[in-house]
């Protein structure tokens, strides 16, 4: 019996886990978007209160309480969303490598995760990781099985319904770049705002305004990230569907192609001599 039976079972497990982590990451990012909107509105409330001549003490107390609650929620939910997102990235990279039978995925799970954590490196590398995930899981990288007819009799004997696969999601590279640029900008603006003086009304207003811009950037980044995760998740599902329904002969052919590509890559290395077949 071919080893593709075991391979298909492993794909099922990994894809199921990756899609579950994608859903969790989307929930975490949605929470981050909600917190960004909340803290931005609280900042606008502070500025509006400052423009009033007479502000009740209870209004200031409420605004300050909301500000503290928003800051704590942003800290806690930001950490949770980050962990959920990185867990998804690690599993998605594992699945991408398993489902890419020709060249393999250029990142390991640990490399992909550390790309988000190392200072300076994380200004550019996260974009590359997500871009490569998106492109490496393109549906046309696997053979398309024939459409399956629905033979339940519901369409009548004169017509047979055919099940076609839903289109896999896609996002432009520019959208991925904007997502990460917005996230970095939100962190930088938040850091700048936290270091600004707020002893006078004018200074406090300026710092609140910068915080609001940071919150808007964080909100937009979270919404874009949700879109990116959904697109990659749909590509994982479609690549899995195509490979799962491919014949053993088609899969064997992809392994032969992988060996050929490997020999070509190694032949470019100085001093390497390909073994005789």
Short mmCIF file of C-alpha atoms in Angstrom, two decimals, residues 20 30 37 46 50 65 68 74 80 97 99 101 108 116 119 136 144 150 168 187-188 204 221 248 256 258:
data_model
loop_
_atom_site.label_atom_id
_atom_site.label_comp_id
_atom_site.label_asym_id
_atom_site.label_seq_id
_atom_site.Cartn_x
_atom_site.Cartn_y
_atom_site.Cartn_z
CA UNK A 20 -8.58 25.89 14.42
CA UNK A 30 -11.16 41.05 16.49
CA UNK A 37 -11.82 51.54 18.71
CA UNK A 46 -10.84 63.39 26.98
CA UNK A 50 -10.95 69.62 27.92
CA UNK A 65 -11.65 55.08 34.62
CA UNK A 68 -7.38 52.91 32.67
CA UNK A 74 -5.08 46.74 25.41
CA UNK A 80 -3.33 37.12 24.10
CA UNK A 97 5.85 22.84 4.18
CA UNK A 99 1.59 20.62 1.39
CA UNK A 101 5.65 18.75 -2.39
CA UNK A 108 10.79 26.80 9.63
CA UNK A 116 8.15 38.71 14.78
CA UNK A 119 13.99 43.86 17.38
CA UNK A 136 3.49 29.38 -1.29
CA UNK A 144 -7.16 20.50 -9.62
CA UNK A 150 -24.13 15.35 -6.71
CA UNK A 168 -9.42 30.44 -2.47
CA UNK A 187 3.50 50.64 18.35
CA UNK A 188 5.87 53.53 17.56
CA UNK A 204 -2.38 66.76 27.23
CA UNK A 221 -3.89 46.76 11.35
CA UNK A 248 -1.01 8.61 -6.07
CA UNK A 256 10.08 13.41 -8.82
CA UNK A 258 11.06 17.98 -6.18
#
